[in-house]
GROMACS .gro file of C-alpha atoms in nm:
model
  199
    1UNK     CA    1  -0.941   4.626  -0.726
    2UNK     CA    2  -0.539   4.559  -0.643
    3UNK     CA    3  -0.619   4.550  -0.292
    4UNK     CA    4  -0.928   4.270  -0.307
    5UNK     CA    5  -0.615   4.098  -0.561
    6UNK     CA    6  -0.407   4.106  -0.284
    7UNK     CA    7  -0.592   4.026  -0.024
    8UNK     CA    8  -0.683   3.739  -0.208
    9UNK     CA    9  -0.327   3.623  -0.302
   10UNK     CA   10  -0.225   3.615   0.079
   11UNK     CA   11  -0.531   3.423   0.133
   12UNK     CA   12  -0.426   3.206  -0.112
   13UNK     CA   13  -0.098   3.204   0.051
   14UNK     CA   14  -0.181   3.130   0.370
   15UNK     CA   15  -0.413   2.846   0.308
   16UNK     CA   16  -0.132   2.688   0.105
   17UNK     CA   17   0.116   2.723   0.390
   18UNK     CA   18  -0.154   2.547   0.623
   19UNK     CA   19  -0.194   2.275   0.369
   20UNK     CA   20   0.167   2.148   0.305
   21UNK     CA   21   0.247   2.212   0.740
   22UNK     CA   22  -0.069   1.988   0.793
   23UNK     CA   23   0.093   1.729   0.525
   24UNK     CA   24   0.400   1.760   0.684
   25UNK     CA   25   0.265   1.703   1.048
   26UNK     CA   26   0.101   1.395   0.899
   27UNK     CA   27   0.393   1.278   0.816
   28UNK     CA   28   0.611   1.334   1.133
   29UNK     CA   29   0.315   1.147   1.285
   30UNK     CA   30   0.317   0.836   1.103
   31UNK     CA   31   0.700   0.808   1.103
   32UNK     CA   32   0.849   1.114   0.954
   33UNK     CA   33   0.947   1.059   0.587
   34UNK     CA   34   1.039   0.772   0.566
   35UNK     CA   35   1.238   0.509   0.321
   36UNK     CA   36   0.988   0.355   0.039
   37UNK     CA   37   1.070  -0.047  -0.030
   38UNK     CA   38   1.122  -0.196  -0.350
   39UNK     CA   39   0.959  -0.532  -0.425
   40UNK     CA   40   1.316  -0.660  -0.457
   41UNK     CA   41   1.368  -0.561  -0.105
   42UNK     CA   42   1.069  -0.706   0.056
   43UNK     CA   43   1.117  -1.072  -0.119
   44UNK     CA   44   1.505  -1.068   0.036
   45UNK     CA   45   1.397  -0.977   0.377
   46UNK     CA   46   1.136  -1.251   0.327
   47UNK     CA   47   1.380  -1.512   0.173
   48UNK     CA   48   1.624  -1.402   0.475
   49UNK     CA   49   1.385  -1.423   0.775
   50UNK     CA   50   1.140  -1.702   0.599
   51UNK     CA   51   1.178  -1.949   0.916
   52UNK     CA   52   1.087  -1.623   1.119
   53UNK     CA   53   0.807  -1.529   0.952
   54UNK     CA   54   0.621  -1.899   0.949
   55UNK     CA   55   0.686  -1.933   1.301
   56UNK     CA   56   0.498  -1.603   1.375
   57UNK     CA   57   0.219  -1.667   1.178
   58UNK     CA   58   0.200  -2.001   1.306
   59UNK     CA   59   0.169  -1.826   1.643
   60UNK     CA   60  -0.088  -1.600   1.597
   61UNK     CA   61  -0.314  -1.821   1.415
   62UNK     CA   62  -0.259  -2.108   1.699
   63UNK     CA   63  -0.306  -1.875   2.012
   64UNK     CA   64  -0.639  -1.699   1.848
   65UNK     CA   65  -0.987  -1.810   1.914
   66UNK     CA   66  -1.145  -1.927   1.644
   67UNK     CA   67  -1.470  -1.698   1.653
   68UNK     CA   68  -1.224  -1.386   1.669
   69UNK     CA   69  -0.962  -1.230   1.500
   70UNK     CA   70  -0.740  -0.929   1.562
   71UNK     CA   71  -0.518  -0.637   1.370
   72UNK     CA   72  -0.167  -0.592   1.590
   73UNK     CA   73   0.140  -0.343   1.512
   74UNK     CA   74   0.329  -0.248   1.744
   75UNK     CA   75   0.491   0.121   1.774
   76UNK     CA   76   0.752   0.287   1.985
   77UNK     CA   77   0.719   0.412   2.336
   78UNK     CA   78   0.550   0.050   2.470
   79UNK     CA   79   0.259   0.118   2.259
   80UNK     CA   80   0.044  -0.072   2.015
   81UNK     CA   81  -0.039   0.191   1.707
   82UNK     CA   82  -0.317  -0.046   1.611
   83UNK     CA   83  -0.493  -0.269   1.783
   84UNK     CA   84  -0.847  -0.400   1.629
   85UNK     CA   85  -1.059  -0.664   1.702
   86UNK     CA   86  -1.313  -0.860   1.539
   87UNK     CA   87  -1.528  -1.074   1.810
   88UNK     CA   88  -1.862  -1.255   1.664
   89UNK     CA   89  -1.853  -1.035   1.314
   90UNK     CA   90  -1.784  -0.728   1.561
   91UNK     CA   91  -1.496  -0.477   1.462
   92UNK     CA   92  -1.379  -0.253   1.698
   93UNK     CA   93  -1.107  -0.020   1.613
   94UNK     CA   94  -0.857   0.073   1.852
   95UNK     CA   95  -0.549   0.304   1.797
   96UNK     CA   96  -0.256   0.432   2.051
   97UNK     CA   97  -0.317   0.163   2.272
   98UNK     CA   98  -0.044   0.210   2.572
   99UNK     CA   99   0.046  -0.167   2.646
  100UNK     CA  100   0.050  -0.129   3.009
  101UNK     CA  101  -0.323   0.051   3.062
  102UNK     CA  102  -0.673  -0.027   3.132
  103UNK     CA  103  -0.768  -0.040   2.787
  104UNK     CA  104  -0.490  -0.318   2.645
  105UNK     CA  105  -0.585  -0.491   2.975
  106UNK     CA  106  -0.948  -0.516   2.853
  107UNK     CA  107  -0.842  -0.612   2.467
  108UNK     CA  108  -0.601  -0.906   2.592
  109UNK     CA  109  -0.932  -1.013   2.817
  110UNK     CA  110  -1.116  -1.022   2.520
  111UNK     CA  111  -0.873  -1.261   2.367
  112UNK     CA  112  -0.772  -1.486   2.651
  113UNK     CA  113  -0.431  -1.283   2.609
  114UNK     CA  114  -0.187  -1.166   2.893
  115UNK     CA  115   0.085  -0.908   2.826
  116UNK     CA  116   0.336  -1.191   2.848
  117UNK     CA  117   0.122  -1.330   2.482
  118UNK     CA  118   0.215  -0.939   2.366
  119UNK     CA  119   0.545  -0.989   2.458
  120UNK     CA  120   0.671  -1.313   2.327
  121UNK     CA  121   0.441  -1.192   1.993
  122UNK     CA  122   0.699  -0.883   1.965
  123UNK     CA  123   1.029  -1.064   2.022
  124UNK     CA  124   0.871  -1.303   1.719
  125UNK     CA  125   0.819  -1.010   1.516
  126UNK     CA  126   1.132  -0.866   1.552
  127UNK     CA  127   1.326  -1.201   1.509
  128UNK     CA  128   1.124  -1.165   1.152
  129UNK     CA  129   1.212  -0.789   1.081
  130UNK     CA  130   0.843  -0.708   1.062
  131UNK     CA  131   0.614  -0.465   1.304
  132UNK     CA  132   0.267  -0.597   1.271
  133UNK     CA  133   0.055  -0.878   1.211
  134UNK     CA  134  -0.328  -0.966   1.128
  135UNK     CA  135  -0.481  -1.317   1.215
  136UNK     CA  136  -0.637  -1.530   0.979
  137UNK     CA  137  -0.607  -1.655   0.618
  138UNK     CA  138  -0.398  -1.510   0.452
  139UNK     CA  139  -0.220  -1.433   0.791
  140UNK     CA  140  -0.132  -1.086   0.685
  141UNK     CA  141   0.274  -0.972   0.850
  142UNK     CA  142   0.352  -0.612   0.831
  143UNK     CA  143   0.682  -0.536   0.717
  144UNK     CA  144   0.819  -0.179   0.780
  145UNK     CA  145   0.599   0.141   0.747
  146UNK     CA  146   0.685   0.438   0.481
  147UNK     CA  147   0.494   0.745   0.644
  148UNK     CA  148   0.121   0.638   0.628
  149UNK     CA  149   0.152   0.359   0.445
  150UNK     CA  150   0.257   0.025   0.510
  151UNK     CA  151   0.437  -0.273   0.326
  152UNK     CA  152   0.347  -0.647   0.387
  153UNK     CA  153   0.312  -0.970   0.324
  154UNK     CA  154   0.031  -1.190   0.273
  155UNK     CA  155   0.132  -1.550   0.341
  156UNK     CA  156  -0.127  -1.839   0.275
  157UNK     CA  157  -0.157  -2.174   0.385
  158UNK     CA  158  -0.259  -2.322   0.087
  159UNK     CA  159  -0.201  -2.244  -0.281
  160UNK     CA  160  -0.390  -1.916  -0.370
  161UNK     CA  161  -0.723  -2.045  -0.596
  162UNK     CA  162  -0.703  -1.992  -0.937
  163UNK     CA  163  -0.962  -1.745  -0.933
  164UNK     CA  164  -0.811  -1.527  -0.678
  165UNK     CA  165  -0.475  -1.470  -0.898
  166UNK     CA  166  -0.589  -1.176  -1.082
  167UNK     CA  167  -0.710  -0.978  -0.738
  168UNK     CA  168  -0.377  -1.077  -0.610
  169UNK     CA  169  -0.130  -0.964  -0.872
  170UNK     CA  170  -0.268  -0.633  -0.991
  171UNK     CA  171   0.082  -0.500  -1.031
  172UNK     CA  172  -0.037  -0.213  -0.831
  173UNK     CA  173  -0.120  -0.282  -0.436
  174UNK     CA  174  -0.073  -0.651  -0.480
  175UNK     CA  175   0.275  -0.816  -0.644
  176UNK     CA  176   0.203  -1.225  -0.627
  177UNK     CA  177   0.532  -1.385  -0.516
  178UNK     CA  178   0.404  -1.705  -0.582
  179UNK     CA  179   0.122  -1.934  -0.512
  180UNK     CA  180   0.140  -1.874  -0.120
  181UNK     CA  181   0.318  -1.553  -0.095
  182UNK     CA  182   0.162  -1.237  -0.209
  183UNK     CA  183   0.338  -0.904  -0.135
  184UNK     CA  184   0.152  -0.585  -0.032
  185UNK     CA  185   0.157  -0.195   0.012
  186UNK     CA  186  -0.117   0.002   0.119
  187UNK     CA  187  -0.066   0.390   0.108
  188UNK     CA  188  -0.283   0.500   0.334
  189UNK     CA  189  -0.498   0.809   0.357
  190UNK     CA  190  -0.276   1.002   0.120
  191UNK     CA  191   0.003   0.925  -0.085
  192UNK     CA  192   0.044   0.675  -0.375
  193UNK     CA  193  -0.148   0.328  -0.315
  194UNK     CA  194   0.060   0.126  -0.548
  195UNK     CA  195   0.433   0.016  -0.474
  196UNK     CA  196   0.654   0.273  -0.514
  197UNK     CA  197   0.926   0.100  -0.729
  198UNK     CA  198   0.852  -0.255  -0.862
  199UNK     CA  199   1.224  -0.386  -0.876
   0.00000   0.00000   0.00000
């Protein structure tokens, strides 16, 4: 009877120890363990880089067709960690794309994109201290990554309908700036999913 208890405790043991190195290796992979943002923080870097921020929306939303739209962040090493597409109510997910391959050659086609659109959208990004950026309305600017998940901000061209206020200011995943700014953190597939610290 010990020895079945013991053989069962280093199970135990062991499948713990694979657990928490798999979370860690997560981790490393999506940007080690990294700083979490206050809300605080993200309004001053949107306060200091406002003028940055418009102009890349503004951007994006001019040099997009209008029957598409598409998901952008770029990541170290000259490659794009996400890069989706939506084309006639089609989404395609794409991750790891290396800029300069094939595949990004085939995405940019899609769009009517060269890699000098990628580059002059990454210098605008990093004018605005941000790493991402989805299309549309709200155009949707990622800030800075914390492991998986990822703070941003939801900036509208027009004041946010009354009866959208509520979804956008749950105190949780949403913090509602004001009427056209709308802050965001999304944790990713583990993790909290609300901000981490709300001042």
């Amino acid at each position: 009877m010990k020895v079945i208890l013991k053989i069962l405790l280093v199970i135990c043991g062991i499948g713990i120890a694979i657990f928490v190195g798999f979370i860690v290796m997560i981790q490393a992979a999506f940007g080690g363990f990294d700083k979490d943002y206050s809300v605080t923080e993200l309004k001053e870097n949107f306060e200091k880089k406002r003028a940055e921020i418009y102009e890349v929306k503004n951007y994006i939303n001019k040099i997009i067709p209008p029957d598409k739209s598409v998901e952008i962040e770029f990541s170290k090493n000259n490659t794009l960690g996400i890069f989706h597409l939506k084309v006639g109510g089609k989404f395609e997910s794409n991750w790891d794309v290396k800029i300069n391959s094939n595949k990004a050659d085939s995405l940019l086609q899609k769009l009517g994109w060269t890699t000098g659109t990628l580059k002059t959208l990454k210098e605008k990004l990093d004018n605005a201290n941000c790493i991402g950026i989805t299309s549309g309305e709200p155009c949707n600017i990622s800030f800075q990554r914390s492991g998986m998940g990822m703070y941003s901000f939801n900036v509208f061209d027009k004041p946010i309908a009354d009866s959208l206020k509520t979804a956008y200011n749950d105190g949780c995943t949403y913090i509602m700036v004001n009427d056209r700014l709308v802050l965001e953190y999304g944790g990713g597939a583990i993790g909290s999913q609300c901000f981490y610290n709300l001042e």
